[in-house]
CSV table of C-alpha atoms and ligand atoms in Angstrom, one decimal:
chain,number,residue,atom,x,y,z
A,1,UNK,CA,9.6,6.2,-12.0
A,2,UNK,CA,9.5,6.8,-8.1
A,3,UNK,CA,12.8,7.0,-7.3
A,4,UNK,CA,13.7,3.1,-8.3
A,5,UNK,CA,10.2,1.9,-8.7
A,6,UNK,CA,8.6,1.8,-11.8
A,7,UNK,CA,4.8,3.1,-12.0
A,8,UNK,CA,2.7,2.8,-14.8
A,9,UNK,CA,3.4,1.2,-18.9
A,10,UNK,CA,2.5,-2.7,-17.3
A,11,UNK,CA,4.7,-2.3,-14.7
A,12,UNK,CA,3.4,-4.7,-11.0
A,13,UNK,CA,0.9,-2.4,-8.8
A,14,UNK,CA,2.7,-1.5,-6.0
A,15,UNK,CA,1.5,-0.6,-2.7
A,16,UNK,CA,1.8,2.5,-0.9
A,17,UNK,CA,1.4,4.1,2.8
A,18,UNK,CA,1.9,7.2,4.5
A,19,UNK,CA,4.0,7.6,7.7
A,20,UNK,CA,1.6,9.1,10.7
A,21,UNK,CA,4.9,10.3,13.1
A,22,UNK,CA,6.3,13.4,12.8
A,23,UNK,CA,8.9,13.9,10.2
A,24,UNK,CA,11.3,15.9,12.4
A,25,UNK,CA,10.9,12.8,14.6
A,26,UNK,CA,14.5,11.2,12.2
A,27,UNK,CA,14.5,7.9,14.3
A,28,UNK,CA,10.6,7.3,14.4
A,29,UNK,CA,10.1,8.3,10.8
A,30,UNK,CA,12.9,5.6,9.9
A,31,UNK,CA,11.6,2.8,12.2
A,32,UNK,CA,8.2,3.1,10.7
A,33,UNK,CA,10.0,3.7,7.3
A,34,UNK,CA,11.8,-0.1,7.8
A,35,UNK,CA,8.8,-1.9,9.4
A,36,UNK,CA,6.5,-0.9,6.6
A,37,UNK,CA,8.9,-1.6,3.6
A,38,UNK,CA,9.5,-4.8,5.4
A,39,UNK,CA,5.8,-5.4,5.5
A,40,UNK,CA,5.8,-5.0,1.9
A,41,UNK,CA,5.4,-0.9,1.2
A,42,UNK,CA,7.3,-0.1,-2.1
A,43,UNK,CA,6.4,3.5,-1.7
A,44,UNK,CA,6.1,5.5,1.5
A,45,UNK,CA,4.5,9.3,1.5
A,46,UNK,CA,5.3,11.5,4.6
A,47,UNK,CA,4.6,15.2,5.4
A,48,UNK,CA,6.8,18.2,4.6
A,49,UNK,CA,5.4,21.2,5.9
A,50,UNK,CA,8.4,23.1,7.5
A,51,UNK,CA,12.2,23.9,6.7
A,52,UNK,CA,12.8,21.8,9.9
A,53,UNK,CA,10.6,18.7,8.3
A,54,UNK,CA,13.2,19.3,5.2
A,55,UNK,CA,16.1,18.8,7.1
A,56,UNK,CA,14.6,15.7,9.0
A,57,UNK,CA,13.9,14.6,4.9
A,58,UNK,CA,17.7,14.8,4.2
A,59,UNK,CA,18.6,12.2,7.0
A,60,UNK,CA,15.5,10.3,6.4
A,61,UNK,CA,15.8,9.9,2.5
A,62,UNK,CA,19.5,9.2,2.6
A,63,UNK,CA,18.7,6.0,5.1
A,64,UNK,CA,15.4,5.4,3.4
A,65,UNK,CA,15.3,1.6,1.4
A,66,UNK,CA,12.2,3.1,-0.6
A,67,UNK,CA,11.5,6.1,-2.2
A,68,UNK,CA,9.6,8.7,-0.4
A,69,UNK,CA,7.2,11.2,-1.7
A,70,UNK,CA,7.0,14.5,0.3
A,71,UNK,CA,3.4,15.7,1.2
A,72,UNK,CA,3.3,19.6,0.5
A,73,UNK,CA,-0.2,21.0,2.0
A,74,UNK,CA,0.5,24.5,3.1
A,75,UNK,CA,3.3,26.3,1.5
A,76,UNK,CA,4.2,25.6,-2.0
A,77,UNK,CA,7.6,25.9,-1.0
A,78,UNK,CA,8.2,23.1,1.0
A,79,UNK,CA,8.3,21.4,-2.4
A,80,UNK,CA,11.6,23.0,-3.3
A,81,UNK,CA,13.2,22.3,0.3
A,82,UNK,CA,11.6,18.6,-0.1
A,83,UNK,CA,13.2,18.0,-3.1
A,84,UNK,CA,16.7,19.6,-2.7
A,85,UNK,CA,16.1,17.2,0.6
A,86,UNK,CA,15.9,13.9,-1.5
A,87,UNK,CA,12.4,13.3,-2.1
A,88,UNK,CA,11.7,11.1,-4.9
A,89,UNK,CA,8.5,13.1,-5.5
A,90,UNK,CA,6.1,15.7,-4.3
A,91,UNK,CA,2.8,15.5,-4.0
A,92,UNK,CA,1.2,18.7,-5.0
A,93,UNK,CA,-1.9,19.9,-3.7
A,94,UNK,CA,-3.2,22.2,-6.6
A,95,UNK,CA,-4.7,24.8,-4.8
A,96,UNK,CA,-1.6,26.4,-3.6
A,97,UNK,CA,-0.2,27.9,-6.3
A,98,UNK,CA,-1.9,31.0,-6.9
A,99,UNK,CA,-3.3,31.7,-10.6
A,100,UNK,CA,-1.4,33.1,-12.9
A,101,UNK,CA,1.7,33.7,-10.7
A,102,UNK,CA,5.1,32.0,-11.2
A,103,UNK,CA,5.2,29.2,-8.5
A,104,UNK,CA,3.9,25.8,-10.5
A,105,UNK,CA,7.2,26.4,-12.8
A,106,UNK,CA,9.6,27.2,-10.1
A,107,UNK,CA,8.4,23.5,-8.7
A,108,UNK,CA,8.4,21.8,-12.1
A,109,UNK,CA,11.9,23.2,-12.9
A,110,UNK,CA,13.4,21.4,-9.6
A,111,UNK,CA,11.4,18.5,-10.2
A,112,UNK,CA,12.7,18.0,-13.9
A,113,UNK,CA,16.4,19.2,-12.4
A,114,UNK,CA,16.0,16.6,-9.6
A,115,UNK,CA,14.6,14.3,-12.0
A,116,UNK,CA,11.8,13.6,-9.4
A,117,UNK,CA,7.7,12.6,-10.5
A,118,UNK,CA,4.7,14.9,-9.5
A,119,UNK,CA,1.3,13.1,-8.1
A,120,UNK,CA,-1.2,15.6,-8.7
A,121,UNK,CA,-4.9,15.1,-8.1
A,122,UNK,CA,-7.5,16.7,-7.1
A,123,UNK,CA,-9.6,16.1,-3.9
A,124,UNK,CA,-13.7,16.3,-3.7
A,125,UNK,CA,-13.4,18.2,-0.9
A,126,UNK,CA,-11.7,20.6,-3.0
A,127,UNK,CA,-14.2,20.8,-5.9
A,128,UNK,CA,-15.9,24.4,-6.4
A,129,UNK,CA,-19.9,23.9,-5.7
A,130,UNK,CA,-20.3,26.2,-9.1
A,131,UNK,CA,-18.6,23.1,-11.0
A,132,UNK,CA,-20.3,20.4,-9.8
A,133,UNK,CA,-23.6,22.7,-10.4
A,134,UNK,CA,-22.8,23.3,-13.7
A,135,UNK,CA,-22.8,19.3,-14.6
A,136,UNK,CA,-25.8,18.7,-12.5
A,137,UNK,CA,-27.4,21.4,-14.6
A,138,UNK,CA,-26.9,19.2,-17.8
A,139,UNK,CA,-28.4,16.6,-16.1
A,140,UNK,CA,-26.0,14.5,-14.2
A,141,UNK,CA,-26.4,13.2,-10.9
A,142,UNK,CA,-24.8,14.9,-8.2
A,143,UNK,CA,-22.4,12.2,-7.4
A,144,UNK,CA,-21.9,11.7,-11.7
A,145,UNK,CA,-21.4,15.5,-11.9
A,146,UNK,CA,-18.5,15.1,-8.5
A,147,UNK,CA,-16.8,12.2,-10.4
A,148,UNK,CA,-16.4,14.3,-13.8
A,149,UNK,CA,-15.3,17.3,-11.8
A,150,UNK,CA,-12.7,15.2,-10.1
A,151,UNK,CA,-11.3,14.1,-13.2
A,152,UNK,CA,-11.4,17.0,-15.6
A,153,UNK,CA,-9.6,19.0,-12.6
A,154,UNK,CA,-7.1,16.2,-12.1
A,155,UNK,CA,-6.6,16.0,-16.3
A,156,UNK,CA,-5.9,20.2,-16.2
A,157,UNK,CA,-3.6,19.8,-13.3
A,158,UNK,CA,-1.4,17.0,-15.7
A,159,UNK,CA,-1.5,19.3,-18.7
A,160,UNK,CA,-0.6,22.3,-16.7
A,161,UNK,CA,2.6,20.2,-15.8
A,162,UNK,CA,3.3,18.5,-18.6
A,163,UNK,CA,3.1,22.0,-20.5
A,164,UNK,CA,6.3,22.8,-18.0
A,165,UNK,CA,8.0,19.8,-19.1
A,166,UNK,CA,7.4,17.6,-16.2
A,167,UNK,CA,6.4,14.1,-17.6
A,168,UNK,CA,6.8,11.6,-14.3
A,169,UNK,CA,3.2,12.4,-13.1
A,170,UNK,CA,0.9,10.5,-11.5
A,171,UNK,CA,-2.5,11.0,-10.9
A,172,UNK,CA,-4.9,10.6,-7.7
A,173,UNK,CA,-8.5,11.6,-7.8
A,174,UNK,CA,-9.9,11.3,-4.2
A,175,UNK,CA,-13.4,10.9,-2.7
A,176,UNK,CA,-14.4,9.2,1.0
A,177,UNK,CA,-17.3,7.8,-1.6
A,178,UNK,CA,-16.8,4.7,-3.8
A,179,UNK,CA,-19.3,5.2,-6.3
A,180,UNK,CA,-17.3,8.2,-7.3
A,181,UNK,CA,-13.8,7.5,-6.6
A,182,UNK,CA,-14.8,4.5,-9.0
A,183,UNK,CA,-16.4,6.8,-11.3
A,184,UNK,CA,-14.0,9.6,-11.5
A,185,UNK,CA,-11.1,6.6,-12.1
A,186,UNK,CA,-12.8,5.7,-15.0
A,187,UNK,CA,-13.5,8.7,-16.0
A,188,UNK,CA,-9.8,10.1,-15.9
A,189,UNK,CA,-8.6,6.7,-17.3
A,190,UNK,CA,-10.7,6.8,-20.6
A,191,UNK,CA,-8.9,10.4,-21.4
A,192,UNK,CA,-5.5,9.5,-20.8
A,193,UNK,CA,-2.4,7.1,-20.1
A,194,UNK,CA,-1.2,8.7,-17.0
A,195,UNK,CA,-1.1,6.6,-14.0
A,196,UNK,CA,-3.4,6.1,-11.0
A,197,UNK,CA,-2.1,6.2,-7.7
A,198,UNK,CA,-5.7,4.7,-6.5
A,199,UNK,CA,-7.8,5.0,-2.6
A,200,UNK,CA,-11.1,5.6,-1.5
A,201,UNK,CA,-9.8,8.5,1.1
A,202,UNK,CA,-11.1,8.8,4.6
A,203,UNK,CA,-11.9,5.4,4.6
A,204,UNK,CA,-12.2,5.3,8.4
A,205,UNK,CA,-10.8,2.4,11.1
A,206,UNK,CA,-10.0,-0.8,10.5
A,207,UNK,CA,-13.2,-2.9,9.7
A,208,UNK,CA,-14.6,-0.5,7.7
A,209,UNK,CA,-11.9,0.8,5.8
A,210,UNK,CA,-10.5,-2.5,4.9
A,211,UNK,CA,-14.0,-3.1,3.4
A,212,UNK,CA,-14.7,-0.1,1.6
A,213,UNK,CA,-11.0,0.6,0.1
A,214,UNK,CA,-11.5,-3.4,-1.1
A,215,UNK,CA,-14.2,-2.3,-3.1
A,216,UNK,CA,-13.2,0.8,-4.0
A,217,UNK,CA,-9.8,-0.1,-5.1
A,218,UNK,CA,-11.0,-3.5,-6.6
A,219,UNK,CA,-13.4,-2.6,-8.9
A,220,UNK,CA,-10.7,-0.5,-10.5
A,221,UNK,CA,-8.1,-2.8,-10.5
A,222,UNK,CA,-10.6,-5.5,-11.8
A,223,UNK,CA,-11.1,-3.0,-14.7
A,224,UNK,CA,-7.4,-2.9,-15.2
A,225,UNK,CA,-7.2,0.7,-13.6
A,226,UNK,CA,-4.4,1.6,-11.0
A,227,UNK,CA,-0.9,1.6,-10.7
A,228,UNK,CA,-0.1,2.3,-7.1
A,229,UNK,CA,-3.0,2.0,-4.3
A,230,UNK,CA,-3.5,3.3,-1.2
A,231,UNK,CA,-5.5,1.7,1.7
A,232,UNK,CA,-6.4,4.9,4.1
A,233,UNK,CA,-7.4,3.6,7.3
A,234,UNK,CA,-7.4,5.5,10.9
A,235,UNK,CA,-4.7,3.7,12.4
A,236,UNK,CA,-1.5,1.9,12.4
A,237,UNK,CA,-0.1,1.9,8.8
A,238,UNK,CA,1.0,-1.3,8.4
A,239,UNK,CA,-2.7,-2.5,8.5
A,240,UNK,CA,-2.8,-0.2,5.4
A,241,UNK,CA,-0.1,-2.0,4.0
A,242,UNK,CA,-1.6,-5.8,4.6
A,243,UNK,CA,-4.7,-5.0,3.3
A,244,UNK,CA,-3.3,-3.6,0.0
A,245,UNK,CA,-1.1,-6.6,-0.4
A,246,UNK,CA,-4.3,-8.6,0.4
A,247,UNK,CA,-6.3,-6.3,-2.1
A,248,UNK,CA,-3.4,-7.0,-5.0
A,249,UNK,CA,-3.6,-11.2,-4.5
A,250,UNK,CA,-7.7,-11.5,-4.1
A,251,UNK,CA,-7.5,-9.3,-7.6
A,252,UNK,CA,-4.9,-11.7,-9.1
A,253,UNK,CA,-2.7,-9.1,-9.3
A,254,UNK,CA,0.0,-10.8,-6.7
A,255,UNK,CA,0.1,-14.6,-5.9
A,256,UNK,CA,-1.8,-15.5,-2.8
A,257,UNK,CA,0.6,-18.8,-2.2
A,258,UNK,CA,1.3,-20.0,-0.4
A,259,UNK,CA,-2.4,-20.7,1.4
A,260,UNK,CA,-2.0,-21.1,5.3
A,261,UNK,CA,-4.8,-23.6,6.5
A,262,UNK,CA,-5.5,-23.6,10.6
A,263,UNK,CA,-8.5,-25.7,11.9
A,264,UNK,CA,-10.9,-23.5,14.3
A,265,UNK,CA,-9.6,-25.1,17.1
A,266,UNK,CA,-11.9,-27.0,19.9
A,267,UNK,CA,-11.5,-28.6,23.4
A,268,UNK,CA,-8.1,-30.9,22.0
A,269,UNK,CA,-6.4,-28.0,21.3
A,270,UNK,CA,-3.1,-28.1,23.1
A,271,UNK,CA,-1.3,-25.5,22.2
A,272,UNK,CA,-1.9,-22.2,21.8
A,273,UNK,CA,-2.6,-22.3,17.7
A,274,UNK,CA,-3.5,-18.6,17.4
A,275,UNK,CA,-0.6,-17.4,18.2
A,276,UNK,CA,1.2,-19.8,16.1
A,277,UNK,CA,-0.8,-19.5,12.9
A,278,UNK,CA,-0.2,-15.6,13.7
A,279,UNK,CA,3.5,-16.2,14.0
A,280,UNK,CA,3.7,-18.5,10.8
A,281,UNK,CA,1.1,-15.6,8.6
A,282,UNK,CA,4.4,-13.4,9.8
A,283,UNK,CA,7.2,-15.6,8.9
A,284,UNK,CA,5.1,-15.4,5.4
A,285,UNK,CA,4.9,-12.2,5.0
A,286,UNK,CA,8.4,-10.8,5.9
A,287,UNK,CA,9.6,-13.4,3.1
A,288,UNK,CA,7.1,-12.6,0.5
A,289,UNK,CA,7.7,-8.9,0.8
A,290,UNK,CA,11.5,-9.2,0.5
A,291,UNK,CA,11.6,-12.1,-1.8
A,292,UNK,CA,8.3,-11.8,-3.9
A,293,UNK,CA,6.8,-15.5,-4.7
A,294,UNK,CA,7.6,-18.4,-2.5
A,295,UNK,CA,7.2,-21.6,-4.1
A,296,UNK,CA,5.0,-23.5,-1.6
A,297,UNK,CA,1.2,-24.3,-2.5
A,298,UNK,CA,0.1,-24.7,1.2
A,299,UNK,CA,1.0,-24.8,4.9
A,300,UNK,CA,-1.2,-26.2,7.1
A,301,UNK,CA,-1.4,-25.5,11.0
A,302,UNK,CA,-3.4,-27.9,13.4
A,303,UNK,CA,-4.6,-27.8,16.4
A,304,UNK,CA,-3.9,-31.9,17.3
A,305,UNK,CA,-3.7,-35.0,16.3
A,306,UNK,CA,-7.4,-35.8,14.9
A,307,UNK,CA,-7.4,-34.1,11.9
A,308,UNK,CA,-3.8,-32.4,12.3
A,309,UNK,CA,-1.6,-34.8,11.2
A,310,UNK,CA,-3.9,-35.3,8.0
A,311,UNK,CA,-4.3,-31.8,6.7
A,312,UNK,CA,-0.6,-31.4,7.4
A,313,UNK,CA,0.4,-33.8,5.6
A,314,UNK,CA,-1.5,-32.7,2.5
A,315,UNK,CA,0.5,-29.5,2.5
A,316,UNK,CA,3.9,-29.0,1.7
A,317,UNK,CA,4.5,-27.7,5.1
A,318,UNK,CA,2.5,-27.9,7.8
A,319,UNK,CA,2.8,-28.3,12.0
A,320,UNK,CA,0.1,-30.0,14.0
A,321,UNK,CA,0.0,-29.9,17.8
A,322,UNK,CA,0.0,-32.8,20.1
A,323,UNK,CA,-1.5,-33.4,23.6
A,324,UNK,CA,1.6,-32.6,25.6
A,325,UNK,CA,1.8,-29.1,24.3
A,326,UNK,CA,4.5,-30.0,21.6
A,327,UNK,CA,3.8,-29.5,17.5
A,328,UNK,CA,5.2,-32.6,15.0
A,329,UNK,CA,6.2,-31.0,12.0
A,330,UNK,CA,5.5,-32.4,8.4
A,331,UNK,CA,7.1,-31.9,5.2
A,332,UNK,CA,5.4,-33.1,1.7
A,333,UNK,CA,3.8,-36.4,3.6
A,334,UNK,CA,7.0,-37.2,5.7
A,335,UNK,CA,6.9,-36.7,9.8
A,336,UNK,CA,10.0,-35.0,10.9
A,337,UNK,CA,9.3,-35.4,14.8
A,338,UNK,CA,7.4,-33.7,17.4
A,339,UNK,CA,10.0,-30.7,18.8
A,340,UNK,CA,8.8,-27.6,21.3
A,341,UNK,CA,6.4,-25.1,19.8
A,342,UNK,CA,9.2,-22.4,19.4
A,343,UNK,CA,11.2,-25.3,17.9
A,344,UNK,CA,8.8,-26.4,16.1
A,345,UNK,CA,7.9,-22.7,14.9
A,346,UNK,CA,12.3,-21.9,14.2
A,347,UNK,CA,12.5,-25.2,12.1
A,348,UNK,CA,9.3,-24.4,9.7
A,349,UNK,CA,10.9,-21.0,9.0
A,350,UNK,CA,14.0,-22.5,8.0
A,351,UNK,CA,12.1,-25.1,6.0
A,352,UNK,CA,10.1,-22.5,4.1
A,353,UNK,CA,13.9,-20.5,3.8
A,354,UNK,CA,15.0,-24.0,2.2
A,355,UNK,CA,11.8,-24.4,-0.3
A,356,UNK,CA,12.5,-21.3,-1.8
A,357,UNK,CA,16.4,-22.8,-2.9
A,358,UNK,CA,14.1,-25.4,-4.7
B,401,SF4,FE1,-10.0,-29.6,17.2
B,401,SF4,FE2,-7.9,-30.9,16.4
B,401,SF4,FE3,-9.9,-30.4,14.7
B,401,SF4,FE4,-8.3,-28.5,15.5
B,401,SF4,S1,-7.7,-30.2,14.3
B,401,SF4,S2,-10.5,-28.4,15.4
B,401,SF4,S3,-7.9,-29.1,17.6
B,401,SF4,S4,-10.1,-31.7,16.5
């Protein structure tokens, strides 16, 4: 568990994002915090590197409708003030805890007191070269020998805590390269039942990280690997969060219903469908990440009467637009009349509000 949401044993994949405003910032931090749980974030991961970012934590957590996980990079300690602060978990970076001293148990002892979860992992930026030499040597490739690395670390990292009786773990192997984020995944998954929090890290902007974190995170989940992903992009993080949703329903993982349909629009056009199908993809959303399924097959949005009225009427909901800027709304094959575009736009959210009553 993560706070209230289960990760791992069958339990749905969730999806997961990490604030990019400062924590100390209390009223940014829980704007972002709504608009991303609202956008369908079950998880949310922001950074604790101060005694001033664990005060902001206290307010933040207490006001926070999901579980946050505390992001300790520099001083193991901020993991203590991060929990005592709220945090559902910590996410550990392994290389601050010094061998052999005492640190790693003070953590796991307020962790197990807190009855918080660990996500350990290791990073392939943080791989020794003598490792990854070492497996070359035996005649792996380089990117083979990274991807065993990765998940041999990762597996000592678990043991290490689950030797200091901390048994909420989960795991993240990193790597801005699929081939071995997918290969260390499968590698770490074969040895053990811990879960995957899954991401192909430093995925880059927009375009490019949508496309390589779909990959990335698909293969695995196509292979039944991964319990909560990550989609890293450079950028605003509720892109991060659409595209995960989106990576959960093109895997079957999540229903994809209802389908919105909008024609490419043309010279008839006479209203402004972008925005509307935009507006409607919105209406969508918001509902499907409070409410989980809705129970409509399609909506349909048209540009004007040619083929508008038809497709509409195919779909269980759909608006078309007419030639004097207004939209006739359709329900299941039944005109309901021809309102204003923001009318038009008020009365289909109410009408998907009602199908869900159904
Ligand atoms: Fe053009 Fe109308 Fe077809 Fe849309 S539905 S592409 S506006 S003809």
């Amino acid at each position: 568990m993560v706070g209230g949401v289960p990760v791992g044993g069958g339990a749905p994949v969730s999806v997961q994002s990490m604030l990019n405003v400062r924590t100390t910032d209390v009223d940014a931090a829980l704007g972002q915090i709504h608009a991303l749980a609202e956008a369908g974030a079950a998880i949310l991961r922001l950074s604790v590197d101060t005694p001033a970012d664990g005060e902001a934590l206290r307010e933040i957590a207490a006001a926070s409708p999901v579980p946050l996980v505390a992001d300790i990079q520099f001083d193991w300690r901020s993991a203590l003030y991060a929990l005592d602060a709220g945090a559902a978990a910590v996410r550990l970076n392994p290389g601050l805890f010094p061998a052999g001293g005492n640190e790693l148990a003070e953590v796991a002892s307020a962790v197990r007191e807190h009855g918080a979860a660990v996500r350990v992992g290791a990073n392939a930026g943080s791989i020794g070269e003598a490792a990854i030499r070492r497996e070359v040597e035996k005649g792996l490739s380089r990117d083979e020998a990274l991807a065993r690395v990765l998940a041999e670390k990762t597996l000592e990292e678990c043991e290490a805590l689950e030797k200091l009786g901390v048994h909420d773990i989960k795991a993240a192997l990193k790597c801005s390269s699929v081939p071995v984020t997918f290969r260390a995944n499968l590698e770490f998954a074969a040895r053990t039942d811990i879960p995957l929090h899954v991401g192909v890290t430093e995925a880059g902007t927009l375009r490019r990280g949508v496309v390589k974190s779909a990959a990335g995170i698909g293969a695995l989940l196509l292979n039944g690997i991964g319990d909560t992903i990550r989609v890293s992009l450079t950028g605003d993080p509720i892109e991060e969060v659409r595209a995960g949703i989106a990576i959960l329903e093109s895997c079957g993982l999540r229903s994809a219903a209802p389908e919105i349909v909008s024609c490419p629009t043309c010279g008839r056009t006479g209203i402004d469908l972008p925005a509307l199908v935009a507006e409607v993809e919105k209406i969508v959303e918001k509902l499907k990440a409070a409410q989980g399924d809705l129970k409509l097959r399609k909506i349909a949005v048209m540009g004007c009467p040619v083929n508008g009225p038809g497709e509409a009427r195919d779909a269980d909901l759909g608006l078309a637009g007419t030639r004097t800027g207004q939209v006739v709304l359709f329900r299941r094959g039944e005109t309901l009349g021809a309102f204003p575009q923001e009318e038009g736009l008020e009365r289909l959210r109410r009408l998907i509000l009602e199908s869900m009553d159904d």
